[in-house]
Amino acid sequence: MAAAKYIVGNWKLHGSVQENAARLAALKAGCRSDVALAVCVPFPYLAQAQQALQGSAIAWGAQNVSEHAKGAFTGEVSAAMLTDFGCSCVIVGHSERRSLYGEDDATVARKVQAAAAAGITPIVCVGETLSERERGETAQVVTRQLAAVLVHVSTETKRHMVVAYEPVWAIGTGLAASEEDVREVHALLREQLERAGAANARLLYGGSVKASNAKTLLNIANVDGALVGGASLNAEEFLEIAQAARA
C-alpha cells in the first residue's frame, strides 16, 4: 500500500492567537487519518499549536531553524528548542529565506543537519527563479541545491528528509507550474535521491497549490504531497486539498 500523501501548510508571517484558535479547531474537526497533515506556524504560536493539536492526527512544525545548537546568536531558535514544543518537522531553505535573508546552499545544509540531529524532519525547499527558468537553468539549479544537502548528511537523514520543489516564480503568484514541468523536475529529483540512497524520501510540490488544482498536481508521478502557502490559511480550503490527496 502506498504511503499517505503528506500535506504541509506554511502559514508564513500570518496569524494571531484568536485567528489561530479558530483555524486549528476547524482543522482538527475536519482532519482524517488517511492523509498526513502538518502545519508550520510562526515561532510564537508553537505552544498554541502544540496545545490545540496534541492527540490529533495533525502534526505541527516550524518555518525555520538555526544551524547553531546554542550560544550568542540573538533572535535564533535551535532545533532542541523546537523539540520542546513537539515539532515533528521544519521547513529549511525556503526561497524567501534564501532571497530575503541570504541563506546559501551551505547554510541550508547545516540547518538540515541540525534539524535531523534533533529528530525533526527537515523539509528541504529547492526551486528556480523566473530568470533562471527563462535561461533554461531549472535542472542545474534544483540539483545543485539538493546536492549541497545530500553530500553533507547521513544516509539515515537522506531517507527520512522531505524535499519540496517550489518554483520561485509560482510562489504566491497564483501560477502553478504545468503538469509537464512538475513531472520533469520531480523525476529529476527522484533520480538524484535514488543515486544518493534515498529513493523513498518524500517529494512535495509547492507553489500556488490550491483546492482547484490539488488533485491534478497530486496525481503526477513522484509527487508525494504538497507544501501549501496561502491556501493553508483557510482551514476549509486546506482540508479540501487533503481531500484531493485522498482521492
Short mmCIF file of C-alpha atoms in Angstrom, two decimals:
data_model
loop_
_atom_site.label_atom_id
_atom_site.label_comp_id
_atom_site.label_asym_id
_atom_site.label_seq_id
_atom_site.Cartn_x
_atom_site.Cartn_y
_atom_site.Cartn_z
CA MET A 1 0.00 0.00 0.00
CA ALA A 2 1.36 3.41 -0.96
CA ALA A 3 2.23 5.82 1.83
CA ALA A 4 -0.31 8.52 2.57
CA LYS A 5 0.24 11.83 0.82
CA TYR A 6 1.94 14.45 3.00
CA ILE A 7 0.24 17.85 3.02
CA VAL A 8 2.09 20.63 4.85
CA GLY A 9 0.75 24.12 5.47
CA ASN A 10 3.17 27.04 5.66
CA TRP A 11 1.48 29.92 7.45
CA LYS A 12 4.44 32.25 6.84
CA LEU A 13 4.10 35.59 8.70
CA HIS A 14 0.38 35.28 9.41
CA GLY A 15 -1.74 34.58 12.43
CA SER A 16 -2.90 35.78 15.83
CA VAL A 17 -3.94 33.87 18.92
CA GLN A 18 -7.61 34.36 18.07
CA GLU A 19 -7.25 33.54 14.35
CA ASN A 20 -5.14 30.51 15.08
CA ALA A 21 -7.59 29.10 17.63
CA ALA A 22 -10.41 29.08 15.09
CA ARG A 23 -8.22 27.71 12.28
CA LEU A 24 -6.69 24.93 14.38
CA ALA A 25 -10.07 23.90 15.77
CA ALA A 26 -11.52 23.68 12.26
CA LEU A 27 -8.56 21.63 11.03
CA LYS A 28 -8.77 19.27 13.98
CA ALA A 29 -12.51 18.78 13.49
CA GLY A 30 -12.18 18.09 9.75
CA CYS A 31 -9.00 16.02 9.69
CA ARG A 32 -8.94 12.32 8.86
CA SER A 33 -6.08 9.94 9.45
CA ASP A 34 -5.65 8.70 5.86
CA VAL A 35 -3.63 11.81 4.88
CA ALA A 36 -0.57 13.02 6.75
CA LEU A 37 -1.26 16.67 7.60
CA ALA A 38 1.09 19.17 9.21
CA VAL A 39 1.11 22.93 9.79
CA CYS A 40 4.26 25.03 10.10
CA VAL A 41 3.43 28.04 12.23
CA PRO A 42 5.37 31.16 13.34
CA PHE A 43 7.61 30.58 16.37
CA PRO A 44 5.41 32.47 18.90
CA TYR A 45 2.48 30.16 18.16
CA LEU A 46 4.22 26.79 18.53
CA ALA A 47 2.90 26.37 22.07
CA GLN A 48 -0.62 27.16 20.88
CA ALA A 49 -0.36 24.64 18.04
CA GLN A 50 1.02 22.03 20.42
CA GLN A 51 -1.82 22.53 22.88
CA ALA A 52 -4.53 22.57 20.20
CA LEU A 53 -3.30 19.63 18.12
CA GLN A 54 -1.89 17.30 20.78
CA GLY A 55 -3.53 13.91 20.38
CA SER A 56 -4.92 14.71 16.92
CA ALA A 57 -3.81 13.32 13.55
CA ILE A 58 -2.28 16.69 12.62
CA ALA A 59 1.41 17.34 13.18
CA TRP A 60 2.97 20.77 13.66
CA GLY A 61 6.33 22.30 12.95
CA ALA A 62 8.32 25.47 12.35
CA GLN A 63 9.27 27.52 9.31
CA ASN A 64 12.96 27.86 10.07
CA VAL A 65 15.66 26.62 12.44
CA SER A 66 19.10 27.79 13.47
CA GLU A 67 22.17 25.90 12.37
CA HIS A 68 23.56 26.51 15.88
CA ALA A 69 22.78 24.43 18.96
CA LYS A 70 23.23 27.31 21.43
CA GLY A 71 25.29 30.42 22.04
CA ALA A 72 25.39 34.15 21.36
CA PHE A 73 23.01 34.15 18.40
CA THR A 74 20.34 36.69 19.29
CA GLY A 75 16.97 36.01 17.69
CA GLU A 76 17.79 32.45 16.63
CA VAL A 77 15.79 29.34 17.55
CA SER A 78 17.57 25.99 17.86
CA ALA A 79 16.34 22.55 16.87
CA ALA A 80 16.37 21.49 20.53
CA MET A 81 14.02 24.37 21.34
CA LEU A 82 11.65 23.16 18.60
CA THR A 83 11.58 19.70 20.13
CA ASP A 84 10.48 21.25 23.43
CA PHE A 85 7.28 22.22 21.62
CA GLY A 86 6.76 18.84 19.96
CA CYS A 87 7.70 19.90 16.44
CA SER A 88 7.91 16.96 14.06
CA CYS A 89 9.07 18.95 11.02
CA VAL A 90 10.69 22.21 9.97
CA ILE A 91 10.90 23.99 6.63
CA VAL A 92 14.52 24.60 5.61
CA GLY A 93 15.85 26.67 2.72
CA HIS A 94 12.58 28.23 1.62
CA SER A 95 13.19 30.62 -1.29
CA GLU A 96 12.15 33.56 0.89
CA ARG A 97 14.87 32.66 3.38
CA ARG A 98 17.37 32.33 0.55
CA SER A 99 16.46 35.57 -1.25
CA LEU A 100 15.49 37.86 1.63
CA TYR A 101 17.91 36.67 4.31
CA GLY A 102 20.87 35.49 2.27
CA GLU A 103 20.81 31.81 3.16
CA ASP A 104 23.10 29.96 0.76
CA ASP A 105 23.28 26.25 -0.03
CA ALA A 106 25.90 25.60 2.66
CA THR A 107 23.80 27.29 5.35
CA VAL A 108 20.75 25.27 4.30
CA ALA A 109 22.78 22.05 4.55
CA ARG A 110 23.89 22.90 8.09
CA LYS A 111 20.30 23.64 9.11
CA VAL A 112 19.18 20.29 7.71
CA GLN A 113 21.87 18.58 9.77
CA ALA A 114 20.81 20.44 12.91
CA ALA A 115 17.15 19.51 12.48
CA ALA A 116 17.87 15.87 11.72
CA ALA A 117 20.22 15.53 14.70
CA ALA A 118 17.35 16.65 16.94
CA GLY A 119 14.95 14.11 15.41
CA ILE A 120 12.98 16.68 13.42
CA THR A 121 12.11 16.01 9.78
CA PRO A 122 13.65 18.71 7.56
CA ILE A 123 11.50 19.80 4.62
CA VAL A 124 14.19 20.98 2.19
CA CYS A 125 13.00 23.50 -0.38
CA VAL A 126 14.54 23.77 -3.84
CA GLY A 127 13.42 25.82 -6.83
CA GLU A 128 14.44 28.16 -9.60
CA THR A 129 13.66 31.85 -10.11
CA LEU A 130 11.88 33.11 -13.21
CA SER A 131 15.14 34.39 -14.73
CA GLU A 132 16.84 31.05 -14.11
CA ARG A 133 13.91 29.26 -15.69
CA GLU A 134 13.98 31.53 -18.75
CA ARG A 135 17.69 30.79 -19.18
CA GLY A 136 16.97 27.06 -19.12
CA GLU A 137 18.76 26.54 -15.80
CA THR A 138 16.00 24.81 -13.83
CA ALA A 139 17.67 21.39 -13.71
CA GLN A 140 21.05 22.88 -12.85
CA VAL A 141 19.65 25.00 -10.00
CA VAL A 142 17.48 22.40 -8.27
CA THR A 143 20.08 19.62 -8.49
CA ARG A 144 22.78 21.95 -7.12
CA GLN A 145 20.56 22.97 -4.20
CA LEU A 146 19.72 19.37 -3.34
CA ALA A 147 23.29 18.11 -3.86
CA ALA A 148 24.58 20.64 -1.33
CA VAL A 149 22.41 18.91 1.28
CA LEU A 150 22.90 15.30 0.20
CA VAL A 151 26.68 15.48 0.31
CA HIS A 152 26.69 16.59 3.96
CA VAL A 153 24.01 14.48 5.66
CA SER A 154 23.90 10.89 6.81
CA THR A 155 22.20 8.09 4.91
CA GLU A 156 19.56 7.95 7.65
CA THR A 157 18.81 11.66 7.24
CA LYS A 158 18.56 11.28 3.46
CA ARG A 159 15.97 8.55 3.83
CA HIS A 160 13.77 10.48 6.23
CA MET A 161 14.02 14.04 4.97
CA VAL A 162 11.41 15.58 2.72
CA VAL A 163 12.22 17.57 -0.43
CA ALA A 164 9.83 20.25 -1.69
CA TYR A 165 10.12 21.57 -5.24
CA GLU A 166 8.87 25.15 -5.16
CA PRO A 167 9.49 27.11 -8.37
CA VAL A 168 10.09 30.61 -7.02
CA TRP A 169 8.08 32.22 -9.81
CA ALA A 170 4.99 30.24 -8.75
CA ILE A 171 5.07 31.06 -5.02
CA GLY A 172 2.24 33.39 -4.06
CA THR A 173 1.59 34.35 -7.68
CA GLY A 174 -1.36 32.12 -8.40
CA LEU A 175 0.65 30.50 -11.21
CA ALA A 176 1.32 26.83 -10.56
CA ALA A 177 3.85 25.02 -12.71
CA SER A 178 2.42 22.97 -15.57
CA GLU A 179 1.93 19.22 -15.17
CA GLU A 180 4.85 18.60 -17.52
CA ASP A 181 7.13 20.98 -15.59
CA VAL A 182 6.33 19.26 -12.30
CA ARG A 183 6.69 15.78 -13.81
CA GLU A 184 10.10 16.56 -15.30
CA VAL A 185 11.57 18.21 -12.20
CA HIS A 186 10.23 15.61 -9.79
CA ALA A 187 11.59 12.80 -11.99
CA LEU A 188 14.98 14.53 -11.97
CA LEU A 189 14.95 14.95 -8.19
CA ARG A 190 13.82 11.34 -7.69
CA GLU A 191 16.76 10.10 -9.77
CA GLN A 192 19.12 12.26 -7.73
CA LEU A 193 17.70 10.89 -4.47
CA GLU A 194 17.95 7.32 -5.74
CA ARG A 195 21.61 7.78 -6.60
CA ALA A 196 22.17 9.10 -3.07
CA GLY A 197 20.50 6.08 -1.48
CA ALA A 198 17.30 7.95 -0.61
CA ALA A 199 14.84 6.54 -3.12
CA ASN A 200 11.95 6.64 -0.63
CA ALA A 201 12.36 10.25 0.50
CA ARG A 202 9.12 12.14 0.04
CA LEU A 203 8.91 14.72 -2.75
CA LEU A 204 6.40 17.54 -2.36
CA TYR A 205 5.29 20.18 -4.83
CA GLY A 206 4.76 23.74 -3.65
CA GLY A 207 3.84 26.93 -5.47
CA SER A 208 0.26 28.22 -5.63
CA VAL A 209 -1.25 24.88 -4.61
CA LYS A 210 -4.97 25.32 -4.00
CA ALA A 211 -8.12 23.23 -3.86
CA SER A 212 -8.84 23.78 -7.55
CA ASN A 213 -5.52 22.32 -8.79
CA ALA A 214 -4.55 19.97 -5.95
CA LYS A 215 -6.00 16.79 -7.43
CA THR A 216 -4.15 17.31 -10.72
CA LEU A 217 -0.84 18.13 -9.04
CA LEU A 218 -1.05 15.31 -6.51
CA ASN A 219 -1.69 12.71 -9.22
CA ILE A 220 1.56 13.47 -11.04
CA ALA A 221 4.23 10.76 -10.80
CA ASN A 222 6.73 11.28 -7.95
CA VAL A 223 4.55 13.89 -6.21
CA ASP A 224 4.12 12.57 -2.68
CA GLY A 225 2.32 15.59 -1.29
CA ALA A 226 2.24 19.37 -1.25
CA LEU A 227 3.71 22.32 0.59
CA VAL A 228 0.83 24.79 0.74
CA GLY A 229 1.25 28.50 1.39
CA GLY A 230 -1.66 30.94 1.19
CA ALA A 231 -4.33 28.26 0.87
CA SER A 232 -3.30 26.77 4.21
CA LEU A 233 -4.60 29.90 5.97
CA ASN A 234 -8.13 28.89 5.03
CA ALA A 235 -9.00 25.77 7.01
CA GLU A 236 -11.79 24.75 4.65
CA GLU A 237 -9.56 25.00 1.57
CA PHE A 238 -6.67 23.25 3.29
CA LEU A 239 -8.98 20.37 4.16
CA GLU A 240 -10.20 20.30 0.55
CA ILE A 241 -6.59 19.86 -0.55
CA ALA A 242 -6.32 16.99 1.92
CA GLN A 243 -9.46 15.52 0.39
CA ALA A 244 -7.85 15.73 -3.05
CA ALA A 245 -4.86 13.85 -1.64
CA ARG A 246 -7.17 11.05 -0.52
CA ALA A 247 -8.71 10.81 -3.97
#
